[in-house]
Short mmCIF file of C-alpha atoms in Angstrom, two decimals:
data_model
loop_
_atom_site.label_atom_id
_atom_site.label_comp_id
_atom_site.label_asym_id
_atom_site.label_seq_id
_atom_site.Cartn_x
_atom_site.Cartn_y
_atom_site.Cartn_z
CA UNK A 1453 62.18 117.05 92.91
CA UNK A 1454 65.42 118.64 94.14
CA UNK A 1455 68.44 119.03 91.88
CA UNK A 1456 72.06 119.29 93.02
CA UNK A 1457 74.69 120.34 90.49
CA UNK A 1458 78.26 119.15 91.16
CA UNK A 1459 81.08 121.04 89.45
CA UNK A 1460 84.56 119.45 89.23
CA UNK A 1461 86.90 120.33 86.34
CA UNK A 1462 88.38 118.39 83.41
CA UNK A 1463 87.49 114.83 82.45
CA UNK A 1464 90.66 113.12 83.69
CA UNK A 1465 90.42 111.09 86.93
CA UNK A 1466 91.10 113.35 89.89
CA UNK A 1467 90.23 113.95 93.51
CA UNK A 1468 87.73 116.59 92.39
CA UNK A 1469 85.70 113.89 90.62
CA UNK A 1470 86.19 111.31 93.37
CA UNK A 1471 84.85 113.66 96.02
CA UNK A 1472 81.84 114.60 93.87
CA UNK A 1473 81.12 110.92 93.12
CA UNK A 1474 81.39 109.93 96.79
CA UNK A 1475 78.91 112.64 97.83
CA UNK A 1476 76.50 111.71 95.04
CA UNK A 1477 76.48 108.04 96.07
CA UNK A 1478 75.84 108.90 99.72
CA UNK A 1479 72.99 111.27 98.87
CA UNK A 1480 71.25 109.16 96.25
CA UNK A 1481 70.97 106.11 98.47
CA UNK A 1482 69.32 108.12 101.26
CA UNK A 1483 67.00 110.55 99.56
CA UNK A 1484 64.25 109.85 97.04
CA UNK A 1485 63.24 112.62 94.71
CA UNK A 1486 66.75 113.99 94.27
CA UNK A 1487 68.69 114.49 91.04
CA UNK A 1488 72.49 114.74 91.29
CA UNK A 1489 74.22 115.88 88.13
CA UNK A 1490 77.96 116.24 87.62
CA UNK A 1491 79.19 118.59 84.89
CA UNK A 1492 82.74 119.32 83.79
CA UNK A 1493 82.48 123.01 82.95
CA UNK A 1494 85.31 123.07 80.37
CA UNK A 1495 83.75 120.18 78.44
CA UNK A 1496 80.44 122.05 78.53
CA UNK A 1497 82.14 125.12 77.06
CA UNK A 1498 84.14 123.20 74.45
CA UNK A 1499 85.11 119.53 74.39
CA UNK A 1500 88.21 120.19 72.30
CA UNK A 1501 89.34 122.88 74.72
CA UNK A 1502 89.03 120.41 77.60
CA UNK A 1503 91.15 117.83 75.76
CA UNK A 1504 93.83 120.43 74.96
CA UNK A 1505 93.92 121.73 78.54
CA UNK A 1506 94.14 118.20 79.97
CA UNK A 1507 96.88 117.15 77.54
CA UNK A 1508 98.87 120.32 78.16
CA UNK A 1509 98.59 119.93 81.94
CA UNK A 1510 99.77 116.31 81.87
CA UNK A 1511 102.77 117.07 79.67
CA UNK A 1512 103.68 120.24 81.55
CA UNK A 1513 103.65 118.64 84.99
CA UNK A 1514 105.60 115.60 83.70
CA UNK A 1515 108.27 117.29 81.57
CA UNK A 1516 108.65 120.67 83.32
CA UNK A 1517 107.47 120.35 86.92
CA UNK A 1518 109.62 123.23 88.18
CA UNK A 1519 108.05 125.78 85.84
CA UNK A 1520 104.58 124.44 86.62
CA UNK A 1521 105.27 124.88 90.33
CA UNK A 1522 106.40 128.49 89.83
CA UNK A 1523 103.34 129.36 87.76
CA UNK A 1524 100.98 127.58 90.16
CA UNK A 1525 102.37 129.38 93.18
CA UNK A 1526 102.19 132.73 91.39
CA UNK A 1527 98.63 132.24 90.17
CA UNK A 1528 97.08 130.27 93.01
CA UNK A 1529 99.11 130.91 96.15
CA UNK A 1530 100.40 134.49 96.02
CA UNK A 1531 98.48 137.05 98.05
CA UNK A 1532 97.09 139.73 95.74
CA UNK A 1533 94.29 142.30 95.55
CA UNK A 1534 90.84 140.80 94.83
CA UNK A 1535 91.96 138.03 92.53
CA UNK A 1536 94.84 138.24 90.08
CA UNK A 1537 94.97 140.17 86.84
CA UNK A 1538 94.80 136.96 84.81
CA UNK A 1539 91.48 136.05 86.50
CA UNK A 1540 89.91 139.03 84.70
CA UNK A 1541 90.63 137.27 81.43
CA UNK A 1542 88.93 134.13 82.73
CA UNK A 1543 85.88 136.23 83.57
CA UNK A 1544 85.76 137.65 80.06
CA UNK A 1545 86.12 134.21 78.49
CA UNK A 1546 83.92 132.06 80.71
CA UNK A 1547 81.57 134.05 82.93
CA UNK A 1548 78.69 134.19 80.41
CA UNK A 1549 79.01 130.46 79.73
CA UNK A 1550 78.80 129.68 83.44
CA UNK A 1551 75.69 131.85 83.68
CA UNK A 1552 74.24 129.96 80.72
CA UNK A 1553 75.01 126.58 82.32
CA UNK A 1554 73.28 127.55 85.56
CA UNK A 1555 70.27 128.90 83.66
CA UNK A 1556 69.94 125.63 81.74
CA UNK A 1557 70.42 123.35 84.76
CA UNK A 1558 68.32 125.36 87.25
CA UNK A 1559 69.81 123.60 90.31
CA UNK A 1560 68.47 123.94 93.84
CA UNK A 1561 72.00 123.59 95.23
CA UNK A 1562 75.48 123.82 93.70
CA UNK A 1563 78.52 121.95 95.00
CA UNK A 1564 81.94 123.06 93.70
CA UNK A 1565 84.76 120.56 94.12
CA UNK A 1566 87.20 122.63 92.05
CA UNK A 1567 88.36 126.22 92.49
CA UNK A 1568 87.67 127.47 88.95
CA UNK A 1569 83.88 126.91 88.88
CA UNK A 1570 83.75 128.33 92.43
CA UNK A 1571 85.53 131.50 91.27
CA UNK A 1572 83.17 132.05 88.34
CA UNK A 1573 80.06 131.44 90.44
CA UNK A 1574 81.29 133.79 93.15
CA UNK A 1575 81.63 136.52 90.51
CA UNK A 1576 78.06 135.90 89.31
CA UNK A 1577 76.75 136.03 92.87
CA UNK A 1578 78.64 139.27 93.49
CA UNK A 1579 76.87 140.71 90.44
CA UNK A 1580 73.50 139.51 91.83
CA UNK A 1581 72.99 137.31 88.75
CA UNK A 1582 71.52 134.46 90.82
CA UNK A 1583 70.94 133.42 94.43
CA UNK A 1584 71.13 129.60 94.43
CA UNK A 1585 73.03 128.31 97.50
CA UNK A 1586 76.60 127.21 96.76
CA UNK A 1587 78.96 124.98 98.72
CA UNK A 1588 82.73 124.84 98.31
CA UNK A 1589 84.01 121.33 99.09
CA UNK A 1590 87.80 121.56 99.35
CA UNK A 1591 89.78 118.53 98.17
CA UNK A 1592 93.23 119.48 99.48
CA UNK A 1593 94.66 120.43 102.87
CA UNK A 1594 94.98 124.08 101.87
CA UNK A 1595 92.85 126.61 99.98
CA UNK A 1596 94.34 128.26 96.93
CA UNK A 1597 93.52 131.85 96.01
CA UNK A 1598 91.29 131.00 93.05
CA UNK A 1599 88.39 129.65 95.13
CA UNK A 1600 85.42 131.95 95.58
CA UNK A 1601 85.04 132.92 99.23
CA UNK A 1602 82.72 135.58 100.64
CA UNK A 1603 80.00 135.14 98.02
CA UNK A 1604 79.94 131.37 98.56
CA UNK A 1605 77.24 130.33 101.03
CA UNK A 1606 78.95 127.39 102.77
CA UNK A 1607 82.46 126.00 103.03
CA UNK A 1608 83.32 122.35 103.80
CA UNK A 1609 86.95 122.44 104.92
CA UNK A 1610 89.34 119.55 105.72
CA UNK A 1611 90.81 121.01 108.92
CA UNK A 1612 90.00 123.41 111.74
CA UNK A 1613 93.06 125.51 110.80
CA UNK A 1614 91.47 126.22 107.40
CA UNK A 1615 88.22 127.17 109.12
CA UNK A 1616 90.17 129.70 111.18
CA UNK A 1617 91.88 130.96 108.04
CA UNK A 1618 88.56 131.67 106.32
CA UNK A 1619 87.24 133.40 109.43
CA UNK A 1620 90.30 135.57 110.05
CA UNK A 1621 91.50 136.37 106.52
CA UNK A 1622 88.19 136.46 104.65
CA UNK A 1623 85.77 137.52 107.38
CA UNK A 1624 83.45 134.58 106.74
CA UNK A 1625 81.10 133.79 109.63
CA UNK A 1626 81.94 130.59 111.47
CA UNK A 1627 78.37 129.29 111.02
CA UNK A 1628 78.97 129.07 107.27
CA UNK A 1629 82.08 126.86 107.64
CA UNK A 1630 82.06 123.16 108.56
CA UNK A 1631 85.08 120.97 109.26
CA UNK A 1632 84.27 117.74 107.37
CA UNK A 1633 87.66 116.39 106.35
CA UNK A 1634 88.06 115.64 102.64
CA UNK A 1635 84.97 113.57 101.71
CA UNK A 1636 85.65 109.98 100.64
CA UNK A 1637 83.40 107.02 99.90
CA UNK A 1638 81.63 105.58 102.93
CA UNK A 1639 83.32 102.19 102.45
CA UNK A 1640 86.43 103.81 103.92
CA UNK A 1641 84.70 105.26 107.00
CA UNK A 1642 85.16 102.17 109.14
CA UNK A 1643 88.04 99.84 109.90
CA UNK A 1644 88.25 96.38 111.44
CA UNK A 1645 92.03 96.35 111.49
CA UNK A 1646 93.18 93.57 113.79
CA UNK A 1647 96.54 92.84 112.22
CA UNK A 1648 99.49 93.39 114.55
CA UNK A 1649 102.26 94.95 112.52
CA UNK A 1650 105.34 92.74 112.55
CA UNK A 1651 107.83 91.45 109.97
CA UNK A 1652 107.18 90.54 107.28
CA UNK A 1653 105.46 93.87 106.79
CA UNK A 1654 102.84 94.31 104.08
CA UNK A 1655 103.15 97.62 102.26
CA UNK A 1656 100.69 99.10 99.76
CA UNK A 1657 102.32 101.35 97.14
CA UNK A 1658 100.27 103.79 95.09
CA UNK A 1659 101.88 104.31 91.71
CA UNK A 1660 99.55 107.08 90.60
CA UNK A 1661 96.70 106.40 88.18
CA UNK A 1662 98.13 108.79 85.57
CA UNK A 1663 101.68 107.50 85.69
CA UNK A 1664 103.04 110.57 87.47
CA UNK A 1665 105.13 110.60 90.61
CA UNK A 1666 108.42 108.86 89.75
CA UNK A 1667 107.53 105.54 91.38
CA UNK A 1668 110.02 103.35 89.47
CA UNK A 1669 113.19 104.62 91.26
CA UNK A 1670 111.61 103.58 94.56
CA UNK A 1671 110.68 100.16 93.20
CA UNK A 1672 114.16 99.63 91.76
CA UNK A 1673 115.58 100.09 95.25
CA UNK A 1674 113.25 97.47 96.82
CA UNK A 1675 113.77 94.97 94.01
CA UNK A 1676 116.04 92.89 96.20
CA UNK A 1677 114.26 90.20 98.22
CA UNK A 1678 113.47 91.38 101.75
CA UNK A 1679 111.13 90.70 104.64
CA UNK A 1680 108.68 93.19 103.17
CA UNK A 1681 105.85 92.28 100.82
CA UNK A 1682 104.78 95.05 98.46
CA UNK A 1683 101.46 95.45 96.67
CA UNK A 1684 101.71 98.08 93.94
CA UNK A 1685 98.59 99.88 92.73
CA UNK A 1686 99.38 100.61 89.09
CA UNK A 1687 96.08 102.29 88.21
CA UNK A 1688 95.88 103.00 84.47
CA UNK A 1689 99.66 102.97 84.16
CA UNK A 1690 100.09 99.94 81.87
CA UNK A 1691 103.82 100.55 81.48
CA UNK A 1692 104.31 100.27 85.23
CA UNK A 1693 102.12 97.17 85.43
CA UNK A 1694 103.95 95.38 82.59
CA UNK A 1695 107.37 96.37 83.96
CA UNK A 1696 106.64 94.92 87.39
CA UNK A 1697 105.11 91.76 85.93
CA UNK A 1698 108.28 91.23 83.87
CA UNK A 1699 110.36 91.33 87.07
CA UNK A 1700 108.58 88.20 88.38
CA UNK A 1701 109.42 89.04 92.00
CA UNK A 1702 107.55 87.10 94.68
CA UNK A 1703 107.66 90.01 97.13
CA UNK A 1704 106.40 92.63 94.65
CA UNK A 1705 102.82 92.11 93.47
CA UNK A 1706 101.56 94.57 90.83
CA UNK A 1707 97.82 95.29 90.92
CA UNK A 1708 95.89 96.57 87.89
CA UNK A 1709 93.30 99.31 88.23
CA UNK A 1710 91.06 98.68 91.25
CA UNK A 1711 87.61 100.06 90.43
CA UNK A 1712 85.76 98.45 93.35
CA UNK A 1713 85.61 100.60 96.47
CA UNK A 1714 84.96 97.49 98.56
CA UNK A 1715 88.13 95.86 97.21
CA UNK A 1716 90.17 99.01 97.82
CA UNK A 1717 88.87 99.16 101.38
CA UNK A 1718 89.93 95.52 101.87
CA UNK A 1719 93.46 96.31 100.71
CA UNK A 1720 93.75 99.02 103.35
CA UNK A 1721 92.68 96.48 105.96
CA UNK A 1722 95.38 93.98 104.94
CA UNK A 1723 98.46 96.19 104.97
CA UNK A 1724 100.66 97.79 107.64
CA UNK A 1725 101.41 101.00 105.73
CA UNK A 1726 100.92 102.81 102.45
CA UNK A 1727 103.56 104.54 100.35
CA UNK A 1728 101.88 107.17 98.19
CA UNK A 1729 101.83 110.70 96.83
CA UNK A 1730 100.03 113.27 99.00
CA UNK A 1731 96.83 113.51 96.97
CA UNK A 1732 94.01 114.69 99.20
CA UNK A 1733 91.61 111.79 98.57
CA UNK A 1734 94.13 108.93 98.90
CA UNK A 1735 95.52 110.45 102.09
CA UNK A 1736 92.03 110.87 103.53
CA UNK A 1737 91.13 107.25 102.74
CA UNK A 1738 94.28 106.06 104.52
CA UNK A 1739 93.56 108.29 107.53
CA UNK A 1740 90.02 106.90 107.82
CA UNK A 1741 91.45 103.35 107.65
CA UNK A 1742 94.19 104.18 110.20
CA UNK A 1743 97.02 103.07 107.89
CA UNK A 1744 100.50 104.51 108.44
CA UNK A 1745 101.36 106.89 105.60
CA UNK A 1746 104.73 107.34 103.90
CA UNK A 1747 105.17 109.89 101.07
CA UNK A 1748 107.52 108.88 98.25
CA UNK A 1749 107.14 112.03 96.10
CA UNK A 1750 104.85 114.99 95.56
CA UNK A 1751 103.73 116.65 92.36
CA UNK A 1752 104.39 120.40 92.27
CA UNK A 1753 101.56 122.63 93.38
CA UNK A 1754 98.73 121.08 95.38
CA UNK A 1755 100.59 117.96 96.53
CA UNK A 1756 103.59 119.93 97.79
CA UNK A 1757 101.21 122.05 99.87
CA UNK A 1758 99.44 118.93 101.18
CA UNK A 1759 102.76 117.43 102.18
CA UNK A 1760 103.68 120.52 104.20
CA UNK A 1761 100.46 120.21 106.18
CA UNK A 1762 100.81 116.45 106.75
CA UNK A 1763 104.38 116.80 107.98
CA UNK A 1764 103.52 119.74 110.21
CA UNK A 1765 100.76 117.69 111.87
CA UNK A 1766 102.89 114.50 111.94
CA UNK A 1767 100.21 112.60 110.01
CA UNK A 1768 102.64 111.26 107.40
CA UNK A 1769 106.34 110.47 107.01
CA UNK A 1770 108.36 111.69 104.05
CA UNK A 1771 110.68 109.13 102.47
CA UNK A 1772 114.00 110.73 101.52
CA UNK A 1773 115.44 109.48 98.20
CA UNK A 1774 119.07 109.55 99.41
CA UNK A 1775 118.48 107.13 102.29
CA UNK A 1776 117.56 103.43 102.00
CA UNK A 1777 113.77 103.30 101.84
CA UNK A 1778 113.38 100.13 103.87
CA UNK A 1779 115.58 101.50 106.63
CA UNK A 1780 113.26 104.52 106.84
CA UNK A 1781 110.16 102.26 106.89
CA UNK A 1782 111.62 100.12 109.66
CA UNK A 1783 112.54 103.23 111.63
CA UNK A 1784 108.81 103.80 112.09
CA UNK A 1785 107.29 100.32 111.86
CA UNK A 1786 109.67 98.91 114.50
CA UNK A 1787 109.25 101.90 116.79
CA UNK A 1788 106.21 101.53 119.07
CA UNK A 1789 106.54 105.06 120.43
CA UNK A 1790 106.44 106.61 116.95
CA UNK A 1791 103.36 104.56 116.07
CA UNK A 1792 101.61 105.61 119.28
CA UNK A 1793 102.44 109.25 118.58
CA UNK A 1794 101.04 108.89 115.06
CA UNK A 1795 97.80 107.43 116.43
CA UNK A 1796 97.52 110.34 118.87
CA UNK A 1797 97.93 112.83 116.03
CA UNK A 1798 95.36 110.91 114.00
CA UNK A 1799 92.94 111.00 116.93
CA UNK A 1800 93.39 114.77 117.21
CA UNK A 1801 92.69 115.15 113.50
CA UNK A 1802 89.57 112.95 113.70
CA UNK A 1803 88.17 114.82 116.68
CA UNK A 1804 88.51 118.15 114.86
CA UNK A 1805 85.82 117.11 112.36
CA UNK A 1806 82.46 118.67 113.13
CA UNK A 1807 80.26 116.71 110.74
CA UNK A 1808 80.23 114.47 107.65
CA UNK A 1809 79.83 116.31 104.35
CA UNK A 1810 76.93 114.30 102.93
CA UNK A 1811 74.97 114.62 106.18
CA UNK A 1812 75.25 118.41 106.11
CA UNK A 1813 74.18 118.55 102.45
CA UNK A 1814 71.21 116.35 103.36
CA UNK A 1815 70.21 118.88 106.02
CA UNK A 1816 70.36 121.71 103.50
CA UNK A 1817 68.23 119.81 100.95
CA UNK A 1818 65.63 118.68 103.48
#
């Protein structure tokens, strides 16, 4: 019996959990005699602490995004000698508890989908406290400075540029790094898109499951009847759902939380484009489904960094708030050359992948 321990962080819905869940589903349906366990480390340490941290994060990023961005960049993006001073405090507070968790679980393989558990485990491995193989599975299109690096056995990176970064900056051997893309559920790995994009265009809008992202200003602008038809994913944002339902607009259809991966895959098949925030998992799903991507806003920190990468590779189009949104959409959707260029960039991105994450984990386990 083999045991794989997956380590995201916090209980709130996030890409870290989605990636872990997708990998677990793929592994469990292919391999008998395997136990996949997912543990939120902060809840393990203290459930009240996890609730406080989650609540503080949500309020901070909503009410003071500029200060959050400054702190995030200082703590997670600034080059500094072997970790930052504040990470020493995290070691003092949490390192023994991580060691205790690993002793209790006794996993045969550890998969980190969040930087904080990866950092703590890398410190334990540096101290020769244990030798269990560890994989970092990165869930954004960049790698922040908190992730453990040299002590981690394998790295599953989204892009070949990040593989080169780990090789050149961290002296990690190329055979320990695999370009997998950001793992998503297998329902999104195939597309049967046959729809020829033409007016009236069908647009999927992701409102953000936690209510973040300032989606209402965009929706206010498209309230007027047009040749577009919008389907708005409201997630758990009941205020957004009720607001859109009260509008009673034929061309704006609010959708409550979509839990079915099959249903979500079908929505991607039906639409001509998606308007979303640059979260790693949502973007990766859309790229797999070959849906044109427009970015309406980005949360400070990870999403801003993702957006920089997507724009640099011409994999997504940023919507500017001071220009009419539908004019910007039509500027791409009515332009065959731009769409062909986007497909070429997408093809380049797809070809850079070396393997699929769950397949490589399966090799390690077997």
